[in-house]
């Protein structure tokens, strides 16, 4: 996607169009002022509305601010290989004395991650995302990285993880990204990942538990547990426990658990209302892939809620999220029937 779109240069605000001879400029520290070329004067207030404005956040990804020989500020777009004296942040200004916001919500189902993060400077943040080599995980990793965060792609397949890193670097060569091995189907691998991350001696501000398997045939992991339950829930549960001390020392921090609305269509209690552990890691005879997925997503939410209760007093917030109805990704790859259903539904889903 073109950086021009992310810079907001395609948008106009007809309600506050400048009169002929006027130009909108910004100061080094982000305040907007207006130059009248006809009268050769400048002022802080918009010549029509009388409002004062400032830019919201930092430069879009791929942009840098430079100063020419005469001391005038200009902007370099490294993605499209061009320079301009027009500040790309002018598309994202806010009023100095903002009025009550309109009732229309700012974001909806058509909003992109890049739009939501626009103007945010994440250059001091460290982020771990599981299953980040494709789908939702990759788009999340790319969005954070293009806004300055140091992002670790925790992937089972290192070849695919490194390919994902190169795709992000292809969009912005200064992105701080790397791939690390994490196989959630192995508690030993989870422990090794946590130890390797801690050896870096960096904080952890955001941990996104995204990786999941869907529609997989019954099998046991090396730990003797049903694979869907371990990959979708228990592996993440263990990972958070191992990294809890880093999260607490890095506060404010956040854990995001990617769950699903399908958690509503299952139960993990027996007829007496008690938790039935046999439902979490069922035998092959009692296994149904869809139910296993739903139960794992319910566990995600119960875990997220309890984690937030315990850690929020220490500056670590935890949220669970449903990413969107039938969002098209490669999660259906385990069975051709699911692939067919997802393909038929694709025109009605959100894209990556």
mmCIF file of N, CA, C and O in Angstrom, residues 23 27 39 45 90 147 203 237 275 319 321 325 346 349:
data_model
loop_
_atom_site.group_PDB
_atom_site.id
_atom_site.type_symbol
_atom_site.label_atom_id
_atom_site.label_comp_id
_atom_site.label_asym_id
_atom_site.label_seq_id
_atom_site.Cartn_x
_atom_site.Cartn_y
_atom_site.Cartn_z
ATOM 1 N N UNK A 23 -1.682 29.321 3.015
ATOM 2 C CA UNK A 23 -1.018 28.017 3.057
ATOM 3 C C UNK A 23 -0.935 27.549 4.518
ATOM 4 O O UNK A 23 -0.710 28.335 5.436
ATOM 5 N N UNK A 27 5.082 23.985 12.705
ATOM 6 C CA UNK A 27 6.351 24.291 13.368
ATOM 7 C C UNK A 27 7.073 22.989 13.673
ATOM 8 O O UNK A 27 6.529 21.895 13.498
ATOM 9 N N UNK A 39 -0.563 38.979 1.653
ATOM 10 C CA UNK A 39 -0.248 40.047 2.598
ATOM 11 C C UNK A 39 1.079 39.823 3.322
ATOM 12 O O UNK A 39 1.477 40.649 4.149
ATOM 13 N N UNK A 45 -4.409 31.248 14.005
ATOM 14 C CA UNK A 45 -5.806 30.880 13.815
ATOM 15 C C UNK A 45 -6.120 30.612 12.344
ATOM 16 O O UNK A 45 -5.609 31.282 11.451
ATOM 17 N N UNK A 90 -0.344 16.962 8.519
ATOM 18 C CA UNK A 90 -1.427 17.948 8.445
ATOM 19 C C UNK A 90 -2.787 17.296 8.204
ATOM 20 O O UNK A 90 -3.824 17.909 8.460
ATOM 21 N N UNK A 147 5.190 1.327 12.991
ATOM 22 C CA UNK A 147 5.031 2.482 13.874
ATOM 23 C C UNK A 147 6.118 2.522 14.938
ATOM 24 O O UNK A 147 5.971 3.179 15.966
ATOM 25 N N UNK A 203 12.480 -4.919 28.110
ATOM 26 C CA UNK A 203 11.134 -4.968 28.703
ATOM 27 C C UNK A 203 10.159 -5.673 27.771
ATOM 28 O O UNK A 203 10.506 -6.033 26.631
ATOM 29 N N UNK A 237 -1.180 -19.957 28.070
ATOM 30 C CA UNK A 237 -1.300 -19.836 29.527
ATOM 31 C C UNK A 237 0.087 -19.952 30.165
ATOM 32 O O UNK A 237 0.475 -19.134 31.008
ATOM 33 N N UNK A 275 -16.573 -28.022 36.769
ATOM 34 C CA UNK A 275 -15.669 -28.081 35.612
ATOM 35 C C UNK A 275 -15.322 -29.522 35.277
ATOM 36 O O UNK A 275 -14.898 -30.292 36.145
ATOM 37 N N UNK A 319 -6.798 -8.131 27.901
ATOM 38 C CA UNK A 319 -8.043 -8.089 27.129
ATOM 39 C C UNK A 319 -8.139 -9.317 26.243
ATOM 40 O O UNK A 319 -7.127 -9.802 25.725
ATOM 41 N N UNK A 321 -10.184 -10.646 22.683
ATOM 42 C CA UNK A 321 -10.762 -9.958 21.527
ATOM 43 C C UNK A 321 -11.263 -10.966 20.494
ATOM 44 O O UNK A 321 -10.648 -12.014 20.281
ATOM 45 N N UNK A 325 -16.063 -11.486 12.385
ATOM 46 C CA UNK A 325 -16.799 -12.662 11.928
ATOM 47 C C UNK A 325 -16.190 -13.257 10.664
ATOM 48 O O UNK A 325 -16.051 -12.571 9.652
ATOM 49 N N UNK A 346 -15.819 -15.862 1.797
ATOM 50 C CA UNK A 346 -14.801 -14.817 1.677
ATOM 51 C C UNK A 346 -15.336 -13.465 1.202
ATOM 52 O O UNK A 346 -14.930 -12.422 1.714
ATOM 53 N N UNK A 349 -16.483 -11.271 4.206
ATOM 54 C CA UNK A 349 -15.630 -11.158 5.388
ATOM 55 C C UNK A 349 -14.683 -9.969 5.275
ATOM 56 O O UNK A 349 -14.519 -9.374 4.212
#
